Amino acid sequence: MMKKLILIISLSACVALQVNAQDNAVHTPKGAIVKVLTSNPGDKIKLNDVVTFQVIQKTEKDSVLFSTYMQGREVKIQVQPCQNAGDLMDVLPLLATKDSALVKVPTDSIFKGHEDQRPAFLPKGSNLVFNIKIDRIQSLQQAIDEKNAALEKLKTDEIAASNKYVTDHKLLVKTTPDGLKYLIIQPSLKHKPLAGDTLLVNYTGKTLDGKVFDSSIEADAQKAELNQPGRKYEPLEVIVGTGAVIKGWDEGLLLLNEGSKAEFIIPSSLGYGAEGAGADIAPYSTLVFDVELVKIKPIKHAAVAKKPPVKKHIISKKKS
């Protein structure tokens, strides 16, 4: 519910603003009341601009509901057409870089048509209060170029970090054509799985800097102080080779024998890619997994047809 109260990621250059001469407050078409606290020179925010800003969202009784300062990260959004007073999109076009503003948004306009979603701390007739400070304004193309450059740097940094990990730990790894690095720590002479088999796998996953983000092993989870309430510490059941897990696992597990242990160094191209996963796995992160293939539950596989033997023809040389 809190997230619904926070900024909807869109903006607009709505017009027909009304100014209250007594307090210099601007009333937007959607019902927000805006008081610009600092007015700086420079272009105002326009449709399709990408804006980076700090914001504190409070009740009228000063209870903080959301704060980028507390979160440690600013809001960054693209200017889009205004939808309702709560998205602040008819507010931002009033501001330039480094401007600050105090904004009051009537909660009645936010919850119109869905009163059942109104929380008790935002009664009828109340306002949501926003303190905004604009940090940066970019054109859409500038923002795209900056993002692409940052992604390219992440890709380059990932390769260097992965190679450094191998070197620093003096690992004699093998590398598959797809880029998976692996090291068999405990070999086994038992059979290997085939795609479609169900495997029981114990594992501990960590980032290159050693931060453990997941484990099926209770001792490892406790040592890393993982908070996994209700987690059953037992081997994970995986149907291998079917896309049920990340590509690095699908590829790596098929290389192991039942009972073997290995270390997988999985590049982001075989992991979580440009998106990352959660707070611990950043975009373009190479991941390290210590795995044990505990057991294979094979399915009945179709028999592979044997190729007929190739007949060898002996060509004798005729005596002259």
PDB file of C-alpha atoms in Angstrom:
ATOM      1  CA  MET A   1       0.000   0.000   0.000  1.00  0.00           C
ATOM      2  CA  MET A   2       2.875   2.372   0.856  1.00  0.00           C
ATOM      3  CA  LYS A   3       4.304   1.950  -2.633  1.00  0.00           C
ATOM      4  CA  LYS A   4       1.011   3.081  -4.141  1.00  0.00           C
ATOM      5  CA  LEU A   5       1.291   6.310  -2.167  1.00  0.00           C
ATOM      6  CA  ILE A   6       4.798   6.983  -3.381  1.00  0.00           C
ATOM      7  CA  LEU A   7       5.433   8.595  -6.731  1.00  0.00           C
ATOM      8  CA  ILE A   8       3.914   7.005  -9.790  1.00  0.00           C
ATOM      9  CA  ILE A   9       6.804   7.011 -12.249  1.00  0.00           C
ATOM     10  CA  SER A  10       5.526   9.455 -14.849  1.00  0.00           C
ATOM     11  CA  LEU A  11       5.323  13.230 -15.314  1.00  0.00           C
ATOM     12  CA  SER A  12       3.670  15.942 -17.339  1.00  0.00           C
ATOM     13  CA  ALA A  13       3.751  19.525 -18.421  1.00  0.00           C
ATOM     14  CA  CYS A  14       0.147  20.267 -17.432  1.00  0.00           C
ATOM     15  CA  VAL A  15      -0.996  23.842 -17.970  1.00  0.00           C
ATOM     16  CA  ALA A  16      -3.674  26.239 -16.749  1.00  0.00           C
ATOM     17  CA  LEU A  17      -1.975  26.873 -13.403  1.00  0.00           C
ATOM     18  CA  GLN A  18      -3.562  29.241 -10.893  1.00  0.00           C
ATOM     19  CA  VAL A  19      -1.511  31.417  -8.534  1.00  0.00           C
ATOM     20  CA  ASN A  20      -2.648  32.485  -5.071  1.00  0.00           C
ATOM     21  CA  ALA A  21      -1.194  35.954  -4.736  1.00  0.00           C
ATOM     22  CA  GLN A  22      -1.312  35.905  -0.929  1.00  0.00           C
ATOM     23  CA  ASP A  23       1.091  33.015  -0.344  1.00  0.00           C
ATOM     24  CA  ASN A  24       2.631  32.735  -3.827  1.00  0.00           C
ATOM     25  CA  ALA A  25       1.328  29.168  -4.024  1.00  0.00           C
ATOM     26  CA  VAL A  26       0.496  27.586  -7.374  1.00  0.00           C
ATOM     27  CA  HIS A  27      -2.617  25.414  -7.722  1.00  0.00           C
ATOM     28  CA  THR A  28      -2.183  22.801 -10.432  1.00  0.00           C
ATOM     29  CA  PRO A  29      -5.059  21.496 -12.585  1.00  0.00           C
ATOM     30  CA  LYS A  30      -5.001  18.179 -10.713  1.00  0.00           C
ATOM     31  CA  GLY A  31      -5.386  19.839  -7.323  1.00  0.00           C
ATOM     32  CA  ALA A  32      -1.856  19.994  -5.915  1.00  0.00           C
ATOM     33  CA  ILE A  33      -0.739  23.134  -4.077  1.00  0.00           C
ATOM     34  CA  VAL A  34       2.872  24.058  -4.844  1.00  0.00           C
ATOM     35  CA  LYS A  35       5.106  26.584  -3.137  1.00  0.00           C
ATOM     36  CA  VAL A  36       8.499  27.011  -4.810  1.00  0.00           C
ATOM     37  CA  LEU A  37      10.970  27.632  -2.002  1.00  0.00           C
ATOM     38  CA  THR A  38      14.010  28.437  -4.163  1.00  0.00           C
ATOM     39  CA  SER A  39      13.828  29.644  -7.732  1.00  0.00           C
ATOM     40  CA  ASN A  40      16.967  29.128  -9.796  1.00  0.00           C
ATOM     41  CA  PRO A  41      17.785  30.311 -13.329  1.00  0.00           C
ATOM     42  CA  GLY A  42      17.750  27.789 -16.120  1.00  0.00           C
ATOM     43  CA  ASP A  43      15.288  25.825 -18.179  1.00  0.00           C
ATOM     44  CA  LYS A  44      12.258  24.301 -16.511  1.00  0.00           C
ATOM     45  CA  ILE A  45      11.572  20.586 -16.715  1.00  0.00           C
ATOM     46  CA  LYS A  46       9.954  19.542 -20.001  1.00  0.00           C
ATOM     47  CA  LEU A  47       7.997  16.578 -21.287  1.00  0.00           C
ATOM     48  CA  ASN A  48      10.279  13.524 -21.815  1.00  0.00           C
ATOM     49  CA  ASP A  49      13.100  14.992 -19.714  1.00  0.00           C
ATOM     50  CA  VAL A  50      14.698  12.616 -17.217  1.00  0.00           C
ATOM     51  CA  VAL A  51      14.742  14.138 -13.747  1.00  0.00           C
ATOM     52  CA  THR A  52      16.778  13.109 -10.701  1.00  0.00           C
ATOM     53  CA  PHE A  53      15.544  14.492  -7.402  1.00  0.00           C
ATOM     54  CA  GLN A  54      15.306  14.077  -3.635  1.00  0.00           C
ATOM     55  CA  VAL A  55      11.894  13.777  -2.019  1.00  0.00           C
ATOM     56  CA  ILE A  56      10.422  13.378   1.449  1.00  0.00           C
ATOM     57  CA  GLN A  57       6.788  12.291   1.658  1.00  0.00           C
ATOM     58  CA  LYS A  58       4.944  12.986   4.925  1.00  0.00           C
ATOM     59  CA  THR A  59       1.527  13.210   6.487  1.00  0.00           C
ATOM     60  CA  GLU A  60       0.306  16.603   7.689  1.00  0.00           C
ATOM     61  CA  LYS A  61       1.352  15.486  11.183  1.00  0.00           C
ATOM     62  CA  ASP A  62       4.956  15.144   9.964  1.00  0.00           C
ATOM     63  CA  SER A  63       5.044  11.341   9.940  1.00  0.00           C
ATOM     64  CA  VAL A  64       7.545  10.384   7.252  1.00  0.00           C
ATOM     65  CA  LEU A  65       6.162   7.813   4.796  1.00  0.00           C
ATOM     66  CA  PHE A  66       9.050   7.814   2.330  1.00  0.00           C
ATOM     67  CA  SER A  67      12.422   9.533   2.061  1.00  0.00           C
ATOM     68  CA  THR A  68      15.130   9.259  -0.561  1.00  0.00           C
ATOM     69  CA  TYR A  69      17.587  10.557   2.038  1.00  0.00           C
ATOM     70  CA  MET A  70      16.799   7.593   4.293  1.00  0.00           C
ATOM     71  CA  GLN A  71      16.757   5.210   1.329  1.00  0.00           C
ATOM     72  CA  GLY A  72      20.142   6.453   0.161  1.00  0.00           C
ATOM     73  CA  ARG A  73      19.038   6.777  -3.442  1.00  0.00           C
ATOM     74  CA  GLU A  74      17.334   9.551  -5.392  1.00  0.00           C
ATOM     75  CA  VAL A  75      14.273   9.158  -7.586  1.00  0.00           C
ATOM     76  CA  LYS A  76      15.036   9.164 -11.311  1.00  0.00           C
ATOM     77  CA  ILE A  77      12.082   9.330 -13.689  1.00  0.00           C
ATOM     78  CA  GLN A  78      11.151  10.321 -17.206  1.00  0.00           C
ATOM     79  CA  VAL A  79       8.622  13.102 -17.691  1.00  0.00           C
ATOM     80  CA  GLN A  80       5.316  11.655 -18.877  1.00  0.00           C
ATOM     81  CA  PRO A  81       1.752  12.988 -19.127  1.00  0.00           C
ATOM     82  CA  CYS A  82       0.054  13.730 -15.833  1.00  0.00           C
ATOM     83  CA  GLN A  83      -2.385  11.122 -14.496  1.00  0.00           C
ATOM     84  CA  ASN A  84      -3.335  12.340 -11.006  1.00  0.00           C
ATOM     85  CA  ALA A  85      -2.215  14.803  -8.370  1.00  0.00           C
ATOM     86  CA  GLY A  86      -0.289  12.131  -6.508  1.00  0.00           C
ATOM     87  CA  ASP A  87       2.193  11.512  -9.314  1.00  0.00           C
ATOM     88  CA  LEU A  88       3.546  15.101  -9.054  1.00  0.00           C
ATOM     89  CA  MET A  89       3.803  15.288 -12.819  1.00  0.00           C
ATOM     90  CA  ASP A  90       2.075  18.649 -13.023  1.00  0.00           C
ATOM     91  CA  VAL A  91       4.433  19.899 -10.295  1.00  0.00           C
ATOM     92  CA  LEU A  92       7.859  19.140 -11.747  1.00  0.00           C
ATOM     93  CA  PRO A  93       7.444  21.359 -14.857  1.00  0.00           C
ATOM     94  CA  LEU A  94       7.370  24.330 -12.469  1.00  0.00           C
ATOM     95  CA  LEU A  95      10.945  23.646 -11.384  1.00  0.00           C
ATOM     96  CA  ALA A  96      14.505  24.008 -12.673  1.00  0.00           C
ATOM     97  CA  THR A  97      17.773  22.381 -11.584  1.00  0.00           C
ATOM     98  CA  LYS A  98      18.493  22.901  -7.835  1.00  0.00           C
ATOM     99  CA  ASP A  99      14.964  24.219  -7.157  1.00  0.00           C
ATOM    100  CA  SER A 100      13.173  23.154  -3.984  1.00  0.00           C
ATOM    101  CA  ALA A 101       9.422  23.046  -3.447  1.00  0.00           C
ATOM    102  CA  LEU A 102       6.797  22.231  -0.839  1.00  0.00           C
ATOM    103  CA  VAL A 103       3.819  20.378  -2.289  1.00  0.00           C
ATOM    104  CA  LYS A 104       0.475  19.472  -0.747  1.00  0.00           C
ATOM    105  CA  VAL A 105      -1.654  16.856  -2.490  1.00  0.00           C
ATOM    106  CA  PRO A 106      -5.280  16.315  -1.359  1.00  0.00           C
ATOM    107  CA  THR A 107      -5.706  12.668  -0.424  1.00  0.00           C
ATOM    108  CA  ASP A 108      -9.336  12.864  -1.591  1.00  0.00           C
ATOM    109  CA  SER A 109      -8.051  13.189  -5.175  1.00  0.00           C
ATOM    110  CA  ILE A 110      -5.709  10.210  -4.721  1.00  0.00           C
ATOM    111  CA  PHE A 111      -8.344   7.823  -3.327  1.00  0.00           C
ATOM    112  CA  LYS A 112     -11.270   8.999  -5.436  1.00  0.00           C
ATOM    113  CA  GLY A 113     -13.065   5.886  -6.699  1.00  0.00           C
ATOM    114  CA  HIS A 114     -11.212   3.495  -4.390  1.00  0.00           C
ATOM    115  CA  GLU A 115     -11.854   4.655  -0.844  1.00  0.00           C
ATOM    116  CA  ASP A 116     -11.408   1.089   0.363  1.00  0.00           C
ATOM    117  CA  GLN A 117      -7.659   1.549  -0.123  1.00  0.00           C
ATOM    118  CA  ARG A 118      -7.429   4.674   2.050  1.00  0.00           C
ATOM    119  CA  PRO A 119      -5.299   4.065   5.184  1.00  0.00           C
ATOM    120  CA  ALA A 120      -6.436   5.406   8.536  1.00  0.00           C
ATOM    121  CA  PHE A 121      -3.516   7.822   8.777  1.00  0.00           C
ATOM    122  CA  LEU A 122      -4.726   9.672   5.648  1.00  0.00           C
ATOM    123  CA  PRO A 123      -8.320  10.627   6.559  1.00  0.00           C
ATOM    124  CA  LYS A 124     -10.723  12.460   4.257  1.00  0.00           C
ATOM    125  CA  GLY A 125      -9.840  16.102   3.842  1.00  0.00           C
ATOM    126  CA  SER A 126      -6.155  15.552   4.634  1.00  0.00           C
ATOM    127  CA  ASN A 127      -3.107  16.206   2.465  1.00  0.00           C
ATOM    128  CA  LEU A 128       0.047  14.351   1.579  1.00  0.00           C
ATOM    129  CA  VAL A 129       3.044  16.658   1.952  1.00  0.00           C
ATOM    130  CA  PHE A 130       6.104  16.455  -0.312  1.00  0.00           C
ATOM    131  CA  ASN A 131       9.431  18.231   0.056  1.00  0.00           C
ATOM    132  CA  ILE A 132      11.213  18.130  -3.304  1.00  0.00           C
ATOM    133  CA  LYS A 133      14.690  19.166  -4.400  1.00  0.00           C
ATOM    134  CA  ILE A 134      15.669  18.858  -8.061  1.00  0.00           C
ATOM    135  CA  ASP A 135      19.208  17.615  -8.478  1.00  0.00           C
ATOM    136  CA  ARG A 136      19.543  17.029 -12.210  1.00  0.00           C
ATOM    137  CA  ILE A 137      17.642  17.432 -15.478  1.00  0.00           C
ATOM    138  CA  GLN A 138      18.656  15.529 -18.622  1.00  0.00           C
ATOM    139  CA  SER A 139      17.214  15.193 -22.079  1.00  0.00           C
ATOM    140  CA  LEU A 140      16.031  11.697 -22.905  1.00  0.00           C
ATOM    141  CA  GLN A 141      18.972  11.171 -25.274  1.00  0.00           C
ATOM    142  CA  GLN A 142      21.479  12.313 -22.655  1.00  0.00           C
ATOM    143  CA  ALA A 143      20.013   9.855 -20.158  1.00  0.00           C
ATOM    144  CA  ILE A 144      20.096   7.003 -22.701  1.00  0.00           C
ATOM    145  CA  ASP A 145      23.722   7.730 -23.612  1.00  0.00           C
ATOM    146  CA  GLU A 146      24.722   7.863 -19.952  1.00  0.00           C
ATOM    147  CA  LYS A 147      22.970   4.571 -19.182  1.00  0.00           C
ATOM    148  CA  ASN A 148      24.573   2.814 -22.158  1.00  0.00           C
ATOM    149  CA  ALA A 149      28.025   4.033 -21.132  1.00  0.00           C
ATOM    150  CA  ALA A 150      27.461   2.816 -17.579  1.00  0.00           C
ATOM    151  CA  LEU A 151      26.336  -0.607 -18.817  1.00  0.00           C
ATOM    152  CA  GLU A 152      29.396  -0.955 -21.028  1.00  0.00           C
ATOM    153  CA  LYS A 153      31.615  -0.117 -18.062  1.00  0.00           C
ATOM    154  CA  LEU A 154      29.829  -2.750 -15.958  1.00  0.00           C
ATOM    155  CA  LYS A 155      30.441  -5.369 -18.648  1.00  0.00           C
ATOM    156  CA  THR A 156      34.141  -4.516 -18.826  1.00  0.00           C
ATOM    157  CA  ASP A 157      34.469  -4.437 -15.048  1.00  0.00           C
ATOM    158  CA  GLU A 158      32.753  -7.836 -14.755  1.00  0.00           C
ATOM    159  CA  ILE A 159      35.335  -9.578 -16.934  1.00  0.00           C
ATOM    160  CA  ALA A 160      38.206  -8.018 -15.003  1.00  0.00           C
ATOM    161  CA  ALA A 161      36.650  -8.903 -11.635  1.00  0.00           C
ATOM    162  CA  SER A 162      36.039 -12.522 -12.670  1.00  0.00           C
ATOM    163  CA  ASN A 163      39.619 -12.966 -13.878  1.00  0.00           C
ATOM    164  CA  LYS A 164      40.945 -11.367 -10.689  1.00  0.00           C
ATOM    165  CA  TYR A 165      38.885 -13.771  -8.563  1.00  0.00           C
ATOM    166  CA  VAL A 166      40.391 -16.769 -10.341  1.00  0.00           C
ATOM    167  CA  THR A 167      43.907 -15.371 -10.045  1.00  0.00           C
ATOM    168  CA  ASP A 168      43.609 -14.305  -6.409  1.00  0.00           C
ATOM    169  CA  HIS A 169      42.280 -17.737  -5.388  1.00  0.00           C
ATOM    170  CA  LYS A 170      44.800 -19.587  -7.582  1.00  0.00           C
ATOM    171  CA  LEU A 171      42.058 -21.666  -9.192  1.00  0.00           C
ATOM    172  CA  LEU A 172      42.782 -24.084 -12.029  1.00  0.00           C
ATOM    173  CA  VAL A 173      39.429 -23.767 -13.748  1.00  0.00           C
ATOM    174  CA  LYS A 174      38.048 -25.112 -16.984  1.00  0.00           C
ATOM    175  CA  THR A 175      35.965 -22.819 -19.168  1.00  0.00           C
ATOM    176  CA  THR A 176      33.073 -23.831 -21.415  1.00  0.00           C
ATOM    177  CA  PRO A 177      32.449 -22.142 -24.789  1.00  0.00           C
ATOM    178  CA  ASP A 178      29.616 -20.141 -23.147  1.00  0.00           C
ATOM    179  CA  GLY A 179      31.980 -18.723 -20.517  1.00  0.00           C
ATOM    180  CA  LEU A 180      31.135 -20.885 -17.497  1.00  0.00           C
ATOM    181  CA  LYS A 181      34.226 -21.466 -15.358  1.00  0.00           C
ATOM    182  CA  TYR A 182      34.190 -24.544 -13.152  1.00  0.00           C
ATOM    183  CA  LEU A 183      36.434 -26.545 -10.877  1.00  0.00           C
ATOM    184  CA  ILE A 184      35.725 -30.112  -9.721  1.00  0.00           C
ATOM    185  CA  ILE A 185      36.572 -30.136  -6.013  1.00  0.00           C
ATOM    186  CA  GLN A 186      35.438 -33.676  -5.191  1.00  0.00           C
ATOM    187  CA  PRO A 187      35.346 -36.019  -8.210  1.00  0.00           C
ATOM    188  CA  SER A 188      33.082 -39.049  -8.490  1.00  0.00           C
ATOM    189  CA  LEU A 189      32.955 -42.092 -10.766  1.00  0.00           C
ATOM    190  CA  LYS A 190      29.173 -42.357 -10.644  1.00  0.00           C
ATOM    191  CA  HIS A 191      27.029 -41.569 -13.661  1.00  0.00           C
ATOM    192  CA  LYS A 192      26.228 -38.086 -15.003  1.00  0.00           C
ATOM    193  CA  PRO A 193      22.718 -36.683 -15.402  1.00  0.00           C
ATOM    194  CA  LEU A 194      20.916 -36.089 -18.673  1.00  0.00           C
ATOM    195  CA  ALA A 195      18.602 -33.201 -19.504  1.00  0.00           C
ATOM    196  CA  GLY A 196      15.230 -33.812 -17.893  1.00  0.00           C
ATOM    197  CA  ASP A 197      16.595 -35.745 -14.899  1.00  0.00           C
ATOM    198  CA  THR A 198      15.692 -34.506 -11.432  1.00  0.00           C
ATOM    199  CA  LEU A 199      18.725 -33.636  -9.316  1.00  0.00           C
ATOM    200  CA  LEU A 200      19.115 -33.048  -5.599  1.00  0.00           C
ATOM    201  CA  VAL A 201      21.670 -30.279  -5.162  1.00  0.00           C
ATOM    202  CA  ASN A 202      23.216 -28.666  -2.109  1.00  0.00           C
ATOM    203  CA  TYR A 203      24.628 -25.218  -2.766  1.00  0.00           C
ATOM    204  CA  THR A 204      25.893 -21.936  -1.384  1.00  0.00           C
ATOM    205  CA  GLY A 205      25.819 -18.874  -3.620  1.00  0.00           C
ATOM    206  CA  LYS A 206      28.003 -15.820  -3.165  1.00  0.00           C
ATOM    207  CA  THR A 207      29.237 -12.757  -4.997  1.00  0.00           C
ATOM    208  CA  LEU A 208      32.845 -12.335  -6.081  1.00  0.00           C
ATOM    209  CA  ASP A 209      33.589 -10.357  -2.912  1.00  0.00           C
ATOM    210  CA  GLY A 210      32.475 -13.338  -0.804  1.00  0.00           C
ATOM    211  CA  LYS A 211      29.027 -12.121   0.284  1.00  0.00           C
ATOM    212  CA  VAL A 212      26.734 -15.157   0.670  1.00  0.00           C
ATOM    213  CA  PHE A 213      23.240 -14.431  -0.662  1.00  0.00           C
ATOM    214  CA  ASP A 214      21.649 -17.901  -0.529  1.00  0.00           C
ATOM    215  CA  SER A 215      22.337 -21.405   0.761  1.00  0.00           C
ATOM    216  CA  SER A 216      20.603 -24.732   1.171  1.00  0.00           C
ATOM    217  CA  ILE A 217      23.076 -25.621   3.929  1.00  0.00           C
ATOM    218  CA  GLU A 218      22.098 -24.486   7.427  1.00  0.00           C
ATOM    219  CA  ALA A 219      25.672 -24.086   8.710  1.00  0.00           C
ATOM    220  CA  ASP A 220      26.596 -21.851   5.759  1.00  0.00           C
ATOM    221  CA  ALA A 221      23.420 -19.802   6.144  1.00  0.00           C
ATOM    222  CA  GLN A 222      24.011 -19.263   9.855  1.00  0.00           C
ATOM    223  CA  LYS A 223      27.658 -18.325   9.329  1.00  0.00           C
ATOM    224  CA  ALA A 224      26.601 -15.736   6.747  1.00  0.00           C
ATOM    225  CA  GLU A 225      23.765 -14.529   9.030  1.00  0.00           C
ATOM    226  CA  LEU A 226      21.191 -15.055   6.313  1.00  0.00           C
ATOM    227  CA  ASN A 227      17.618 -14.283   7.227  1.00  0.00           C
ATOM    228  CA  GLN A 228      15.644 -17.140   5.663  1.00  0.00           C
ATOM    229  CA  PRO A 229      12.598 -17.649   7.912  1.00  0.00           C
ATOM    230  CA  GLY A 230      10.783 -20.922   7.289  1.00  0.00           C
ATOM    231  CA  ARG A 231      13.558 -22.212   5.029  1.00  0.00           C
ATOM    232  CA  LYS A 232      14.014 -25.979   5.030  1.00  0.00           C
ATOM    233  CA  TYR A 233      17.707 -26.724   4.825  1.00  0.00           C
ATOM    234  CA  GLU A 234      17.809 -29.622   2.423  1.00  0.00           C
ATOM    235  CA  PRO A 235      19.065 -30.273  -1.106  1.00  0.00           C
ATOM    236  CA  LEU A 236      17.242 -28.302  -3.771  1.00  0.00           C
ATOM    237  CA  GLU A 237      15.312 -30.344  -6.315  1.00  0.00           C
ATOM    238  CA  VAL A 238      16.147 -29.283  -9.863  1.00  0.00           C
ATOM    239  CA  ILE A 239      14.940 -30.626 -13.202  1.00  0.00           C
ATOM    240  CA  VAL A 240      18.148 -30.042 -15.098  1.00  0.00           C
ATOM    241  CA  GLY A 241      18.443 -28.791 -18.666  1.00  0.00           C
ATOM    242  CA  THR A 242      14.902 -27.426 -18.880  1.00  0.00           C
ATOM    243  CA  GLY A 243      15.414 -23.750 -18.077  1.00  0.00           C
ATOM    244  CA  ALA A 244      14.045 -24.114 -14.544  1.00  0.00           C
ATOM    245  CA  VAL A 245      17.254 -22.561 -13.183  1.00  0.00           C
ATOM    246  CA  ILE A 246      19.772 -20.048 -14.508  1.00  0.00           C
ATOM    247  CA  LYS A 247      21.725 -21.140 -17.579  1.00  0.00           C
ATOM    248  CA  GLY A 248      24.980 -21.488 -15.648  1.00  0.00           C
ATOM    249  CA  TRP A 249      23.389 -24.125 -13.423  1.00  0.00           C
ATOM    250  CA  ASP A 250      21.779 -25.985 -16.315  1.00  0.00           C
ATOM    251  CA  GLU A 251      25.113 -26.160 -18.090  1.00  0.00           C
ATOM    252  CA  GLY A 252      27.289 -26.823 -15.052  1.00  0.00           C
ATOM    253  CA  LEU A 253      25.200 -29.555 -13.413  1.00  0.00           C
ATOM    254  CA  LEU A 254      25.271 -31.628 -16.586  1.00  0.00           C
ATOM    255  CA  LEU A 255      29.073 -31.703 -16.292  1.00  0.00           C
ATOM    256  CA  LEU A 256      29.025 -33.319 -12.837  1.00  0.00           C
ATOM    257  CA  ASN A 257      28.789 -36.894 -11.656  1.00  0.00           C
ATOM    258  CA  GLU A 258      26.478 -37.947  -8.862  1.00  0.00           C
ATOM    259  CA  GLY A 259      28.273 -37.380  -5.557  1.00  0.00           C
ATOM    260  CA  SER A 260      30.717 -34.821  -6.922  1.00  0.00           C
ATOM    261  CA  LYS A 261      31.331 -31.326  -5.603  1.00  0.00           C
ATOM    262  CA  ALA A 262      32.329 -28.341  -7.690  1.00  0.00           C
ATOM    263  CA  GLU A 263      32.701 -24.593  -7.790  1.00  0.00           C
ATOM    264  CA  PHE A 264      30.887 -22.745 -10.552  1.00  0.00           C
ATOM    265  CA  ILE A 265      31.955 -19.224 -11.551  1.00  0.00           C
ATOM    266  CA  ILE A 266      28.955 -18.066 -13.554  1.00  0.00           C
ATOM    267  CA  PRO A 267      29.105 -14.903 -15.694  1.00  0.00           C
ATOM    268  CA  SER A 268      26.035 -12.668 -15.764  1.00  0.00           C
ATOM    269  CA  SER A 269      25.302 -13.819 -19.331  1.00  0.00           C
ATOM    270  CA  LEU A 270      24.513 -17.236 -17.810  1.00  0.00           C
ATOM    271  CA  GLY A 271      23.044 -15.763 -14.621  1.00  0.00           C
ATOM    272  CA  TYR A 272      20.894 -12.708 -13.974  1.00  0.00           C
ATOM    273  CA  GLY A 273      22.237 -10.493 -16.754  1.00  0.00           C
ATOM    274  CA  ALA A 274      21.680  -6.761 -16.969  1.00  0.00           C
ATOM    275  CA  GLU A 275      18.803  -6.824 -14.490  1.00  0.00           C
ATOM    276  CA  GLY A 276      20.495  -8.467 -11.507  1.00  0.00           C
ATOM    277  CA  ALA A 277      18.349  -9.974  -8.761  1.00  0.00           C
ATOM    278  CA  GLY A 278      17.364  -8.324  -5.512  1.00  0.00           C
ATOM    279  CA  ALA A 279      19.604  -6.195  -3.356  1.00  0.00           C
ATOM    280  CA  ASP A 280      22.575  -8.575  -3.333  1.00  0.00           C
ATOM    281  CA  ILE A 281      23.002  -9.358  -7.044  1.00  0.00           C
ATOM    282  CA  ALA A 282      23.785  -6.228  -9.023  1.00  0.00           C
ATOM    283  CA  PRO A 283      23.464  -5.976 -12.823  1.00  0.00           C
ATOM    284  CA  TYR A 284      26.291  -7.738 -14.684  1.00  0.00           C
ATOM    285  CA  SER A 285      27.407  -9.703 -11.630  1.00  0.00           C
ATOM    286  CA  THR A 286      29.506 -12.855 -11.910  1.00  0.00           C
ATOM    287  CA  LEU A 287      28.368 -15.311  -9.224  1.00  0.00           C
ATOM    288  CA  VAL A 288      30.162 -18.125  -7.434  1.00  0.00           C
ATOM    289  CA  PHE A 289      28.348 -21.308  -6.398  1.00  0.00           C
ATOM    290  CA  ASP A 290      29.725 -24.149  -4.319  1.00  0.00           C
ATOM    291  CA  VAL A 291      27.564 -27.104  -5.370  1.00  0.00           C
ATOM    292  CA  GLU A 292      27.217 -30.783  -4.518  1.00  0.00           C
ATOM    293  CA  LEU A 293      25.264 -33.108  -6.781  1.00  0.00           C
ATOM    294  CA  VAL A 294      23.788 -35.255  -4.030  1.00  0.00           C
ATOM    295  CA  LYS A 295      21.553 -37.521  -6.088  1.00  0.00           C
ATOM    296  CA  ILE A 296      20.201 -38.096  -9.585  1.00  0.00           C
ATOM    297  CA  LYS A 297      16.620 -39.230 -10.148  1.00  0.00           C
ATOM    298  CA  PRO A 298      16.791 -40.239 -13.808  1.00  0.00           C
ATOM    299  CA  ILE A 299      13.812 -40.308 -16.103  1.00  0.00           C
ATOM    300  CA  LYS A 300      13.389 -42.854 -18.845  1.00  0.00           C
ATOM    301  CA  HIS A 301      15.278 -41.461 -21.799  1.00  0.00           C
ATOM    302  CA  ALA A 302      14.670 -42.461 -25.380  1.00  0.00           C
ATOM    303  CA  ALA A 303      17.242 -44.886 -26.648  1.00  0.00           C
ATOM    304  CA  VAL A 304      19.841 -43.312 -28.855  1.00  0.00           C
ATOM    305  CA  ALA A 305      19.961 -45.049 -32.197  1.00  0.00           C
ATOM    306  CA  LYS A 306      23.373 -46.439 -32.968  1.00  0.00           C
ATOM    307  CA  LYS A 307      24.948 -45.587 -36.263  1.00  0.00           C
ATOM    308  CA  PRO A 308      25.636 -48.566 -38.523  1.00  0.00           C
ATOM    309  CA  PRO A 309      29.313 -49.469 -38.757  1.00  0.00           C
ATOM    310  CA  VAL A 310      31.170 -47.988 -41.662  1.00  0.00           C
ATOM    311  CA  LYS A 311      32.365 -50.637 -44.079  1.00  0.00           C
ATOM    312  CA  LYS A 312      36.002 -50.314 -44.959  1.00  0.00           C
ATOM    313  CA  HIS A 313      36.935 -51.088 -48.543  1.00  0.00           C
ATOM    314  CA  ILE A 314      40.445 -52.301 -49.244  1.00  0.00           C
ATOM    315  CA  ILE A 315      41.730 -51.072 -52.524  1.00  0.00           C
ATOM    316  CA  SER A 316      44.593 -53.205 -53.724  1.00  0.00           C
ATOM    317  CA  LYS A 317      47.088 -52.045 -56.181  1.00  0.00           C
ATOM    318  CA  LYS A 318      47.339 -54.209 -59.275  1.00  0.00           C
ATOM    319  CA  LYS A 319      50.733 -55.513 -60.009  1.00  0.00           C
ATOM    320  CA  SER A 320      52.009 -54.318 -63.325  1.00  0.00           C
TER     321      SER A 320
END
